[in-house]
Amino acid sequence: MTAIESVESFRSRARAWLAGNMPRLADAAPPSTEGDEDEQRWRRARELQKKLYAGGFAGICFPEEYGGLGLTPAHQQVFNEESDGYELPVVLNIPSFSICAATLLDMGSEEQKRERIGAAIRGEEVMCQLLSEPSGGSDLAGVITRAERDGDNWILNGAKCWSSSAYAADWGLCLARTNWDVPKHQGLTMFLVPTKAPGVKMNRVRMSDGSAEFCEEFFDDVVLPASAVVGEVDDGWSVASRQLFHERNSMGGGSPYISGGRYAPATRQMTPLDIARATDRAGDPRVREMIGRFLAMEKVSEQTVGRVSRAMATGALPPTAASILRLLHAESNEMAADIAVKIAGSGAATGAGADQGIGGQAGLRFLVRQGGSLGGGSTEMARNVISERVLGMPRELALDRDVPFKQVKRGR
Ligand SMILES: Cc1cc2nc3c(=O)[nH]c(=O)nc-3n(C[C@H](O)[C@H](O)[C@H](O)COP(=O)(O)OP(=O)(O)OC[C@H]3O[C@@H](n4cnc5c(N)ncnc54)[C@H](O)[C@@H]3O)c2cc1C
C-alpha cells in the first residue's frame, strides 16, 4: 500500500495548481444574456469539474477505485482553504456529490459506484434527490409513488416535488413503495432513475425570489431495470436513512464531500457585516450589537460542526446527530437573513433584486429565508430526531407504525 500524501504537501500542490489553472472569481465573466442563465451555470460547473478532474483535484475524499483521490477530510479542508477566491463548481456539491454520490458510496452496488460516482467526479453527470411528494415531505416513509415488478423490470408511477436542480441532473435517487402489505418503513425501495427516461415529465417551479431551481416530476409507466435498485428491494428505508444523514451533514457543514464551499459566492458574500459596511452603518451601536450576535453564532456553528462531526466519526454520537448540525444551520441562516434586512432597512424592501444593490439582495434572501428550515427535512423534524434518536426521549405517537401500509388512512 502506498503512503498517502501529507496534508501540507497536498496544500502546496493545490495552491500552485489552482493559481495556474482555475479562474479567479474576480475575473469570472458575467453570464451571457443569450440562452437560459441557469443552464449556462450548470454547463460551466461541468466544465470546471472536468478541469479539476484533469488536474487531479476532483473527488478528494472518494475512494480511488471509484474515480476519487482516496484522501482524508483534512486534505479536503486544506483544498477548501486554498480554493477560496477561485471559481469552482460549487453547485455540484449539494445534492450531487455530498448527498447522492455519498449515499451510493455507502449503499449502492459495485456497478452503481463505479459508473455513477465515477461519471460525477469526471464532470460528466449530475445527480438529484427525488424524495418529497405533493402529499408531504416530512413523513418520508409515507411516500405513495409506486414501483411494480414487470418480469425483470420495474414500472414506476407517481409524482415528486421540491427536487432541487433536478432539471440539471442526469439521475435521481427516487424512493418508491414496492410493498403495500407491510408497515410503511418496510415496503420501500430506492431507485436510480434517469431523469430523461421515457415517461418522466419535469416542470421547473418559479419561487418568490425569481429563482427556478425547484422541479416537480411526474412518472408515467417509467420502465426501470433491476439494476436501478439501490440497496435491497423493500429495504429502501435503510438507503433513505443514510441519504438523510448525508443531507443533514451537508446542510450542517459537516460533509467531507463538499469541495470549495457549500454555496455560490454571491450567497456567501451576503453577511450582515458586508451589508453594514456597504450601507455605512458599521459604527451604529445597535447594528454592532446585531453583528456581534451574528459573529458569535458563526463561531458556535463552526465549533459545533467540528465537535459533532468528530463525535459521529468516532461513534461517540449516532449518525442521527447530524440533525444537530442541520438545526443549527437553519437557525443561523434565519438569524443572518433577519439581521441583514434590519441593517439594510428600507433598501431591503424597496430594492427590487440582486441588481438593486446590497439592500435588494438582503430583501431577496429574506424572501426565501424559510428554505433553510425546510430543505433536508424541516426544523420541527430535526428537533423530533434529536429528542428521540439522540437524547433517547419517548417517541412521538404514530398510529401507522405497525399497520400494513394499504390499511393506513390517508387524505383524499
Ligand atoms: C431549499 C429546499 C431544498 C429542497 N430540496 C429537495 C430535494 O432536492 N429533493 C426533495 O425530495 N425534497 C426537497 N425539498 C423538500 C423538503 O424535503 C420538504 O420541504 C420537507 O421535507 C418538508 O416537507 P413539506 O414541505 O411537504 O412539509 P410537510 O411535510 O407538509 O410539513 C408541513 C409542516 O408541518 C410540520 N410537521 C410535519 N410533521 C411534523 C411532526 N411529526 N412534528 C412536528 N412538525 C411536523 C413540518 O415541520 C412543516 O413545518 C427541499 C426543500 C427546500 C426548502
Tab-separated table of C-alpha atoms and ligand atoms in Angstrom:
chain	number	residue	atom	x	y	z
A	1	MET	CA	0.000	0.000	0.000
A	2	THR	CA	1.407	3.411	-0.961
A	3	ALA	CA	1.532	6.052	1.781
A	4	ILE	CA	-0.898	8.918	1.282
A	5	GLU	CA	0.484	12.368	0.570
A	6	SER	CA	0.918	14.622	3.597
A	7	VAL	CA	-1.683	17.340	4.089
A	8	GLU	CA	0.927	20.106	3.807
A	9	SER	CA	2.394	18.716	0.569
A	10	PHE	CA	-1.152	18.445	-0.829
A	11	ARG	CA	-1.791	22.062	0.222
A	12	SER	CA	1.294	23.321	-1.662
A	13	ARG	CA	0.420	21.364	-4.790
A	14	ALA	CA	-3.205	22.565	-4.653
A	15	ARG	CA	-2.094	26.188	-4.206
A	16	ALA	CA	0.220	26.039	-7.230
A	17	TRP	CA	-2.260	24.176	-9.406
A	18	LEU	CA	-5.179	26.478	-8.569
A	19	ALA	CA	-3.063	29.556	-9.353
A	20	GLY	CA	-2.043	28.128	-12.711
A	21	ASN	CA	-5.338	26.601	-13.794
A	22	MET	CA	-8.529	27.871	-12.169
A	23	PRO	CA	-10.133	31.244	-12.918
A	24	ARG	CA	-10.170	33.846	-10.139
A	25	LEU	CA	-13.672	34.800	-9.015
A	26	ALA	CA	-12.794	38.445	-9.539
A	27	ASP	CA	-12.124	37.688	-13.240
A	28	ALA	CA	-15.211	35.483	-13.791
A	29	ALA	CA	-17.117	36.521	-16.911
A	30	PRO	CA	-20.747	37.609	-16.291
A	31	PRO	CA	-23.320	35.132	-17.659
A	32	SER	CA	-24.141	35.655	-21.315
A	33	THR	CA	-27.511	37.255	-21.949
A	34	GLU	CA	-28.190	34.627	-24.596
A	35	GLY	CA	-29.956	31.412	-23.529
A	36	ASP	CA	-31.012	30.244	-20.081
A	37	GLU	CA	-28.769	31.654	-17.331
A	38	ASP	CA	-29.284	28.618	-15.049
A	39	GLU	CA	-28.358	26.184	-17.804
A	40	GLN	CA	-25.189	28.197	-18.523
A	41	ARG	CA	-24.280	27.983	-14.815
A	42	TRP	CA	-24.602	24.191	-14.827
A	43	ARG	CA	-22.686	23.830	-18.098
A	44	ARG	CA	-19.937	25.957	-16.615
A	45	ALA	CA	-19.905	23.803	-13.447
A	46	ARG	CA	-19.419	20.651	-15.510
A	47	GLU	CA	-16.536	22.298	-17.425
A	48	LEU	CA	-14.856	23.344	-14.164
A	49	GLN	CA	-15.337	19.873	-12.682
A	50	LYS	CA	-13.673	18.371	-15.783
A	51	LYS	CA	-10.746	20.730	-15.201
A	52	LEU	CA	-10.465	19.668	-11.553
A	53	TYR	CA	-10.508	16.039	-12.634
A	54	ALA	CA	-7.866	16.526	-15.311
A	55	GLY	CA	-5.699	18.362	-12.762
A	56	GLY	CA	-6.033	15.565	-10.173
A	57	PHE	CA	-8.089	17.547	-7.625
A	58	ALA	CA	-11.588	16.039	-8.039
A	59	GLY	CA	-13.356	13.708	-5.617
A	60	ILE	CA	-10.786	14.274	-2.867
A	61	CYS	CA	-12.468	12.042	-0.246
A	62	PHE	CA	-13.989	9.482	-2.649
A	63	PRO	CA	-12.080	6.172	-2.976
A	64	GLU	CA	-9.626	5.786	-5.856
A	65	GLU	CA	-11.453	2.742	-7.269
A	66	TYR	CA	-14.482	4.965	-7.955
A	67	GLY	CA	-12.515	7.807	-9.535
A	68	GLY	CA	-11.611	9.831	-6.424
A	69	LEU	CA	-8.307	10.533	-4.704
A	70	GLY	CA	-8.898	8.450	-1.567
A	71	LEU	CA	-7.663	11.227	0.715
A	72	THR	CA	-8.908	12.427	4.114
A	73	PRO	CA	-11.235	15.225	5.310
A	74	ALA	CA	-8.068	17.110	6.367
A	75	HIS	CA	-6.908	17.123	2.701
A	76	GLN	CA	-10.346	18.356	1.644
A	77	GLN	CA	-10.208	21.077	4.295
A	78	VAL	CA	-6.899	22.487	3.055
A	79	PHE	CA	-8.145	22.367	-0.540
A	80	ASN	CA	-11.206	24.384	0.577
A	81	GLU	CA	-8.940	26.934	2.253
A	82	GLU	CA	-6.655	27.246	-0.767
A	83	SER	CA	-9.504	27.471	-3.273
A	84	ASP	CA	-11.113	30.475	-1.589
A	85	GLY	CA	-11.285	33.241	-4.206
A	86	TYR	CA	-11.339	30.854	-7.206
A	87	GLU	CA	-14.285	29.950	-9.376
A	88	LEU	CA	-15.229	26.340	-8.524
A	89	PRO	CA	-18.169	24.108	-9.475
A	90	VAL	CA	-19.828	24.525	-6.052
A	91	VAL	CA	-23.345	23.882	-7.411
A	92	LEU	CA	-22.301	20.248	-7.794
A	93	ASN	CA	-21.705	19.889	-4.055
A	94	ILE	CA	-25.307	19.651	-2.788
A	95	PRO	CA	-27.004	17.359	-3.593
A	96	SER	CA	-24.941	15.638	-6.322
A	97	PHE	CA	-21.676	14.874	-4.509
A	98	SER	CA	-22.336	15.269	-0.808
A	99	ILE	CA	-25.746	13.544	-0.715
A	100	CYS	CA	-26.316	11.346	-3.794
A	101	ALA	CA	-22.772	10.149	-4.536
A	102	ALA	CA	-22.113	9.769	-0.796
A	103	THR	CA	-25.246	7.611	-0.415
A	104	LEU	CA	-24.294	5.456	-3.415
A	105	LEU	CA	-20.851	5.006	-1.919
A	106	ASP	CA	-22.407	3.630	1.288
A	107	MET	CA	-25.353	1.704	-0.156
A	108	GLY	CA	-25.004	1.268	-3.939
A	109	SER	CA	-23.947	-1.763	-5.977
A	110	GLU	CA	-20.385	-2.019	-7.316
A	111	GLU	CA	-21.678	-1.088	-10.767
A	112	GLN	CA	-23.557	1.974	-9.458
A	113	LYS	CA	-20.497	3.140	-7.531
A	114	ARG	CA	-18.109	2.662	-10.437
A	115	GLU	CA	-20.369	4.180	-13.070
A	116	ARG	CA	-22.330	6.948	-11.356
A	117	ILE	CA	-19.748	8.190	-8.829
A	118	GLY	CA	-17.006	7.985	-11.471
A	119	ALA	CA	-19.055	9.959	-14.023
A	120	ALA	CA	-19.942	12.615	-11.423
A	121	ILE	CA	-16.296	13.080	-10.429
A	122	ARG	CA	-15.288	13.374	-14.104
A	123	GLY	CA	-17.869	16.176	-14.520
A	124	GLU	CA	-19.963	14.125	-16.941
A	125	GLU	CA	-23.060	13.557	-14.801
A	126	VAL	CA	-25.102	15.207	-12.060
A	127	MET	CA	-27.483	13.584	-9.560
A	128	CYS	CA	-30.525	14.855	-7.657
A	129	GLN	CA	-32.919	13.674	-4.944
A	130	LEU	CA	-36.471	12.592	-5.708
A	131	LEU	CA	-37.947	12.135	-2.225
A	132	SER	CA	-40.667	14.675	-1.303
A	133	GLU	CA	-44.135	14.272	-2.749
A	134	PRO	CA	-47.106	16.620	-3.162
A	135	SER	CA	-48.778	14.869	-0.195
A	136	GLY	CA	-45.916	15.996	2.113
A	137	GLY	CA	-42.204	15.623	2.691
A	138	SER	CA	-41.891	15.260	6.480
A	139	ASP	CA	-43.382	11.784	6.586
A	140	LEU	CA	-40.876	10.403	4.087
A	141	ALA	CA	-41.714	6.789	4.944
A	142	GLY	CA	-45.270	7.525	3.803
A	143	VAL	CA	-44.396	8.039	0.100
A	144	ILE	CA	-47.025	6.799	-2.344
A	145	THR	CA	-45.065	6.833	-5.601
A	146	ARG	CA	-45.211	3.153	-6.550
A	147	ALA	CA	-42.938	0.733	-8.396
A	148	GLU	CA	-44.334	-2.612	-9.526
A	149	ARG	CA	-42.454	-5.613	-10.860
A	150	ASP	CA	-42.863	-6.494	-14.517
A	151	GLY	CA	-40.664	-9.513	-15.247
A	152	ASP	CA	-37.093	-8.343	-14.616
A	153	ASN	CA	-38.129	-4.683	-14.772
A	154	TRP	CA	-39.924	-2.230	-12.502
A	155	ILE	CA	-42.680	0.150	-13.596
A	156	LEU	CA	-42.649	3.494	-11.770
A	157	ASN	CA	-45.731	5.707	-11.354
A	158	GLY	CA	-46.308	8.760	-9.158
A	159	ALA	CA	-45.122	12.300	-8.520
A	160	LYS	CA	-42.290	14.067	-6.674
A	161	CYS	CA	-41.756	17.729	-5.872
A	162	TRP	CA	-39.277	20.299	-4.495
A	163	SER	CA	-36.414	18.439	-6.202
A	164	SER	CA	-33.510	20.885	-6.131
A	165	SER	CA	-31.836	21.420	-9.520
A	166	ALA	CA	-33.359	18.235	-10.976
A	167	TYR	CA	-33.588	19.927	-14.395
A	168	ALA	CA	-29.771	19.955	-14.461
A	169	ALA	CA	-29.428	16.339	-13.331
A	170	ASP	CA	-28.974	13.102	-15.259
A	171	TRP	CA	-30.025	10.733	-12.459
A	172	GLY	CA	-32.257	10.967	-9.401
A	173	LEU	CA	-32.404	8.869	-6.244
A	174	CYS	CA	-36.107	8.105	-6.074
A	175	LEU	CA	-37.880	6.463	-3.114
A	176	ALA	CA	-40.925	4.414	-4.124
A	177	ARG	CA	-43.330	1.983	-2.489
A	178	THR	CA	-42.853	-1.596	-3.641
A	179	ASN	CA	-44.852	-3.446	-0.982
A	180	TRP	CA	-48.208	-2.233	0.399
A	181	ASP	CA	-48.810	-5.261	2.653
A	182	VAL	CA	-46.204	-4.352	5.282
A	183	PRO	CA	-45.813	-1.352	7.641
A	184	LYS	CA	-44.700	1.822	5.928
A	185	HIS	CA	-40.948	1.679	6.632
A	186	GLN	CA	-40.683	-1.905	5.354
A	187	GLY	CA	-42.186	-1.640	1.869
A	188	LEU	CA	-39.936	0.968	0.252
A	189	THR	CA	-37.220	0.655	-2.391
A	190	MET	CA	-34.715	3.264	-3.605
A	191	PHE	CA	-34.191	3.501	-7.376
A	192	LEU	CA	-31.679	5.314	-9.542
A	193	VAL	CA	-33.885	6.931	-12.172
A	194	PRO	CA	-32.584	8.533	-15.391
A	195	THR	CA	-34.252	11.963	-15.399
A	196	LYS	CA	-34.652	11.903	-19.187
A	197	ALA	CA	-36.210	8.401	-19.349
A	198	PRO	CA	-39.418	7.976	-21.393
A	199	GLY	CA	-42.415	8.626	-19.105
A	200	VAL	CA	-40.655	11.215	-16.888
A	201	LYS	CA	-42.215	14.677	-17.166
A	202	MET	CA	-40.461	17.506	-15.327
A	203	ASN	CA	-41.535	21.107	-14.674
A	204	ARG	CA	-39.488	23.863	-13.096
A	205	VAL	CA	-41.126	25.825	-10.259
A	206	ARG	CA	-40.531	29.585	-10.025
A	207	MET	CA	-40.032	30.915	-6.482
A	208	SER	CA	-40.841	34.304	-4.942
A	209	ASP	CA	-37.185	35.373	-5.298
A	210	GLY	CA	-37.319	34.720	-9.050
A	211	SER	CA	-35.204	31.518	-8.988
A	212	ALA	CA	-36.414	28.317	-10.665
A	213	GLU	CA	-34.142	25.714	-9.055
A	214	PHE	CA	-37.010	23.550	-7.763
A	215	CYS	CA	-38.651	20.988	-10.018
A	216	GLU	CA	-41.677	18.710	-9.875
A	217	GLU	CA	-41.694	15.360	-11.681
A	218	PHE	CA	-44.431	13.045	-12.875
A	219	PHE	CA	-43.689	9.373	-13.586
A	220	ASP	CA	-45.971	7.673	-16.023
A	221	ASP	CA	-45.132	3.964	-16.536
A	222	VAL	CA	-41.382	4.597	-16.401
A	223	VAL	CA	-39.555	1.305	-17.073
A	224	LEU	CA	-36.538	0.666	-14.828
A	225	PRO	CA	-34.183	-2.336	-14.994
A	226	ALA	CA	-33.457	-4.465	-11.919
A	227	SER	CA	-30.014	-2.806	-11.764
A	228	ALA	CA	-31.752	0.519	-10.909
A	229	VAL	CA	-32.445	-0.725	-7.356
A	230	VAL	CA	-30.111	0.845	-4.778
A	231	GLY	CA	-29.568	-1.491	-1.814
A	232	GLU	CA	-32.186	-4.209	-1.376
A	233	VAL	CA	-35.773	-4.392	-2.605
A	234	ASP	CA	-38.143	-3.335	0.243
A	235	ASP	CA	-35.173	-2.036	2.256
A	236	GLY	CA	-35.256	1.463	0.782
A	237	TRP	CA	-35.697	2.933	4.254
A	238	SER	CA	-32.093	1.965	5.125
A	239	VAL	CA	-30.917	3.757	1.981
A	240	ALA	CA	-33.168	6.773	2.637
A	241	SER	CA	-31.902	6.971	6.244
A	242	ARG	CA	-28.317	7.077	5.018
A	243	GLN	CA	-29.303	9.677	2.442
A	244	LEU	CA	-30.952	11.809	5.156
A	245	PHE	CA	-27.785	11.506	7.238
A	246	HIS	CA	-25.690	12.792	4.331
A	247	GLU	CA	-28.208	15.551	3.635
A	248	ARG	CA	-28.235	16.801	7.234
A	249	ASN	CA	-24.462	16.544	7.413
A	250	SER	CA	-24.113	18.533	4.179
A	251	MET	CA	-26.609	21.199	5.156
A	252	GLY	CA	-24.999	21.476	8.578
A	253	GLY	CA	-21.500	21.871	7.131
A	254	GLY	CA	-20.019	18.541	8.242
A	255	SER	CA	-19.678	16.686	4.924
A	256	PRO	CA	-16.183	15.764	3.677
A	257	TYR	CA	-17.548	15.508	0.108
A	258	ILE	CA	-18.084	19.245	-0.280
A	259	SER	CA	-15.305	20.850	-2.256
A	260	GLY	CA	-14.632	24.581	-2.271
A	261	GLY	CA	-17.611	25.651	-0.143
A	262	ARG	CA	-21.313	24.926	0.026
A	263	TYR	CA	-22.672	27.975	-1.694
A	264	ALA	CA	-22.248	30.080	-4.791
A	265	PRO	CA	-20.061	33.103	-3.977
A	266	ALA	CA	-22.913	35.596	-4.365
A	267	THR	CA	-24.748	33.935	-1.468
A	268	ARG	CA	-21.622	33.600	0.628
A	269	GLN	CA	-20.773	37.289	0.410
A	270	MET	CA	-24.107	38.330	1.896
A	271	THR	CA	-23.008	38.658	5.527
A	272	PRO	CA	-24.563	41.256	7.838
A	273	LEU	CA	-21.063	42.748	8.194
A	274	ASP	CA	-20.801	43.340	4.435
A	275	ILE	CA	-24.200	44.989	4.462
A	276	ALA	CA	-23.319	47.209	7.425
A	277	ARG	CA	-20.148	48.333	5.675
A	278	ALA	CA	-21.849	48.876	2.316
A	279	THR	CA	-24.636	50.931	3.903
A	280	ASP	CA	-22.208	52.847	6.115
A	281	ARG	CA	-23.860	51.643	9.327
A	282	ALA	CA	-20.959	49.676	10.836
A	283	GLY	CA	-20.490	52.371	13.506
A	284	ASP	CA	-24.096	52.291	14.747
A	285	PRO	CA	-24.123	50.676	18.252
A	286	ARG	CA	-27.403	48.810	17.582
A	287	VAL	CA	-26.001	47.440	14.301
A	288	ARG	CA	-22.755	46.460	16.037
A	289	GLU	CA	-24.763	44.509	18.602
A	290	MET	CA	-26.576	42.589	15.857
A	291	ILE	CA	-23.303	41.878	14.059
A	292	GLY	CA	-21.855	40.678	17.362
A	293	ARG	CA	-24.735	38.209	17.705
A	294	PHE	CA	-24.203	37.011	14.145
A	295	LEU	CA	-20.447	36.553	14.621
A	296	ALA	CA	-20.998	34.692	17.903
A	297	MET	CA	-23.445	32.367	16.139
A	298	GLU	CA	-20.904	31.791	13.372
A	299	LYS	CA	-18.277	30.794	15.950
A	300	VAL	CA	-20.694	28.495	17.776
A	301	SER	CA	-21.698	26.871	14.457
A	302	GLU	CA	-18.082	26.362	13.412
A	303	GLN	CA	-17.154	24.737	16.729
A	304	THR	CA	-20.304	22.616	16.897
A	305	VAL	CA	-19.792	21.320	13.339
A	306	GLY	CA	-16.244	20.247	14.282
A	307	ARG	CA	-17.294	18.697	17.585
A	308	VAL	CA	-20.371	16.811	16.345
A	309	SER	CA	-18.606	15.619	13.148
A	310	ARG	CA	-15.721	14.229	15.185
A	311	ALA	CA	-18.119	12.557	17.624
A	312	MET	CA	-20.078	10.928	14.772
A	313	ALA	CA	-16.831	9.745	13.145
A	314	THR	CA	-15.688	8.035	16.363
A	315	GLY	CA	-19.136	6.639	17.185
A	316	ALA	CA	-19.482	8.796	20.325
A	317	LEU	CA	-22.648	10.203	18.754
A	318	PRO	CA	-25.020	8.301	16.406
A	319	PRO	CA	-25.386	9.378	12.724
A	320	THR	CA	-28.756	10.935	13.665
A	321	ALA	CA	-26.743	13.641	15.461
A	322	ALA	CA	-26.317	15.202	12.003
A	323	SER	CA	-29.738	16.724	12.798
A	324	ILE	CA	-27.987	18.944	15.366
A	325	LEU	CA	-25.868	20.425	12.556
A	326	ARG	CA	-28.898	20.713	10.315
A	327	LEU	CA	-30.881	22.560	13.035
A	328	LEU	CA	-28.035	24.928	13.821
A	329	HIS	CA	-27.640	25.730	10.125
A	330	ALA	CA	-31.323	26.674	9.856
A	331	GLU	CA	-31.202	28.836	12.983
A	332	SER	CA	-28.033	30.676	11.949
A	333	ASN	CA	-29.303	31.126	8.386
A	334	GLU	CA	-32.527	32.683	9.608
A	335	MET	CA	-30.678	34.884	12.067
A	336	ALA	CA	-28.345	36.128	9.310
A	337	ALA	CA	-31.269	36.825	6.938
A	338	ASP	CA	-33.211	38.728	9.632
A	339	ILE	CA	-30.218	40.796	10.721
A	340	ALA	CA	-29.319	41.575	7.093
A	341	VAL	CA	-32.802	43.013	6.483
A	342	LYS	CA	-32.729	45.012	9.716
A	343	ILE	CA	-29.384	46.556	8.785
A	344	ALA	CA	-30.309	47.189	5.147
A	345	GLY	CA	-33.511	48.901	6.326
A	346	SER	CA	-35.784	50.350	3.662
A	347	GLY	CA	-33.267	49.344	0.934
A	348	ALA	CA	-34.244	45.694	1.541
A	349	ALA	CA	-37.912	46.446	0.992
A	350	THR	CA	-37.601	48.792	-1.979
A	351	GLY	CA	-34.637	47.186	-3.818
A	352	ALA	CA	-36.178	45.010	-6.497
A	353	GLY	CA	-33.496	42.337	-6.598
A	354	ALA	CA	-29.861	41.417	-6.873
A	355	ASP	CA	-29.186	44.185	-9.376
A	356	GLN	CA	-30.576	46.760	-6.925
A	357	GLY	CA	-27.528	46.724	-4.703
A	358	ILE	CA	-26.820	45.081	-1.417
A	359	GLY	CA	-30.127	46.154	0.196
A	360	GLY	CA	-32.074	44.457	-2.602
A	361	GLN	CA	-30.017	41.297	-2.141
A	362	ALA	CA	-30.849	41.257	1.586
A	363	GLY	CA	-34.529	41.598	0.671
A	364	LEU	CA	-34.314	38.766	-1.845
A	365	ARG	CA	-32.620	36.484	0.636
A	366	PHE	CA	-35.305	37.269	3.214
A	367	LEU	CA	-37.982	36.037	0.796
A	368	VAL	CA	-36.510	32.523	0.910
A	369	ARG	CA	-35.190	32.593	4.497
A	370	GLN	CA	-37.573	29.766	5.459
A	371	GLY	CA	-35.979	27.414	2.905
A	372	GLY	CA	-33.112	26.636	5.287
A	373	SER	CA	-35.547	25.253	7.859
A	374	LEU	CA	-37.343	23.026	5.327
A	375	GLY	CA	-34.666	21.700	2.952
A	376	GLY	CA	-33.125	18.499	4.285
A	377	GLY	CA	-36.174	17.945	6.496
A	378	SER	CA	-37.887	20.677	8.499
A	379	THR	CA	-36.614	22.220	11.716
A	380	GLU	CA	-39.503	20.600	13.610
A	381	MET	CA	-38.496	17.175	12.260
A	382	ALA	CA	-34.850	17.844	13.203
A	383	ARG	CA	-35.966	18.622	16.767
A	384	ASN	CA	-38.000	15.383	16.818
A	385	VAL	CA	-34.972	13.357	15.656
A	386	ILE	CA	-32.663	14.985	18.215
A	387	SER	CA	-35.063	14.363	21.090
A	388	GLU	CA	-35.973	10.783	20.113
A	389	ARG	CA	-32.810	9.450	18.448
A	390	VAL	CA	-30.011	11.380	20.123
A	391	LEU	CA	-31.369	12.192	23.595
A	392	GLY	CA	-33.464	8.999	23.893
A	393	MET	CA	-36.722	10.723	24.805
A	394	PRO	CA	-40.036	8.874	24.220
A	395	ARG	CA	-41.082	8.511	20.571
A	396	GLU	CA	-43.879	10.547	19.065
A	397	LEU	CA	-47.218	8.687	18.874
A	398	ALA	CA	-47.634	7.127	15.405
A	399	LEU	CA	-50.831	5.260	14.682
A	400	ASP	CA	-49.475	3.929	11.373
A	401	ARG	CA	-46.204	2.421	12.640
A	402	ASP	CA	-47.094	-1.284	12.721
A	403	VAL	CA	-50.022	-1.281	10.315
A	404	PRO	CA	-49.784	-2.655	6.730
A	405	PHE	CA	-49.471	0.487	4.598
A	406	LYS	CA	-52.528	-0.311	2.487
A	407	GLN	CA	-54.661	-0.071	5.666
A	408	VAL	CA	-53.259	3.334	6.692
A	409	LYS	CA	-55.821	6.111	6.342
A	410	ARG	CA	-54.658	8.887	4.028
A	411	GLY	CA	-56.114	12.193	2.920
A	412	ARG	CA	-58.010	12.273	-0.359
B	1	LIG	C1	-34.265	24.596	-0.126
B	1	LIG	C2	-35.009	23.283	-0.221
B	1	LIG	C3	-34.473	22.246	-0.956
B	1	LIG	C4	-35.160	21.033	-1.078
B	1	LIG	N1	-34.649	20.063	-1.872
B	1	LIG	C5	-35.315	18.904	-2.019
B	1	LIG	C6	-34.807	17.896	-2.902
B	1	LIG	O1	-33.795	18.084	-3.574
B	1	LIG	N2	-35.499	16.745	-3.021
B	1	LIG	C7	-36.657	16.505	-2.323
B	1	LIG	O2	-37.209	15.429	-2.459
B	1	LIG	N3	-37.171	17.446	-1.482
B	1	LIG	C8	-36.525	18.645	-1.335
B	1	LIG	N4	-37.055	19.623	-0.528
B	1	LIG	C9	-38.321	19.391	0.162
B	1	LIG	C10	-38.144	19.197	1.666
B	1	LIG	O3	-37.536	17.966	1.931
B	1	LIG	C11	-39.544	19.314	2.295
B	1	LIG	O4	-39.967	20.656	2.135
B	1	LIG	C12	-39.534	18.956	3.769
B	1	LIG	O5	-39.244	17.593	3.961
B	1	LIG	C13	-40.908	19.271	4.420
B	1	LIG	O6	-41.925	18.685	3.663
B	1	LIG	P1	-43.179	19.553	3.199
B	1	LIG	O7	-42.658	20.839	2.627
B	1	LIG	O8	-44.008	18.691	2.309
B	1	LIG	O9	-43.949	19.910	4.511
B	1	LIG	P2	-44.952	18.939	5.336
B	1	LIG	O10	-44.348	17.591	5.492
B	1	LIG	O11	-46.285	19.040	4.698
B	1	LIG	O12	-44.965	19.661	6.738
B	1	LIG	C14	-45.623	20.922	6.926
B	1	LIG	C15	-45.210	21.487	8.288
B	1	LIG	O13	-45.623	20.574	9.322
B	1	LIG	C16	-44.523	20.266	10.164
B	1	LIG	N5	-44.601	18.869	10.609
B	1	LIG	C17	-44.883	17.798	9.840
B	1	LIG	N6	-44.823	16.660	10.574
B	1	LIG	C18	-44.486	17.019	11.831
B	1	LIG	C19	-44.262	16.305	13.048
B	1	LIG	N7	-44.380	14.970	13.116
B	1	LIG	N8	-43.905	17.017	14.160
B	1	LIG	C20	-43.790	18.384	14.105
B	1	LIG	N9	-43.994	19.110	12.977
B	1	LIG	C21	-44.335	18.446	11.858
B	1	LIG	C22	-43.299	20.469	9.302
B	1	LIG	O14	-42.159	20.751	10.087
B	1	LIG	C23	-43.698	21.651	8.441
B	1	LIG	O15	-43.425	22.864	9.113
B	1	LIG	C24	-36.404	20.853	-0.421
B	1	LIG	C25	-36.960	21.913	0.319
B	1	LIG	C26	-36.288	23.123	0.401
B	1	LIG	C27	-36.933	24.250	1.172
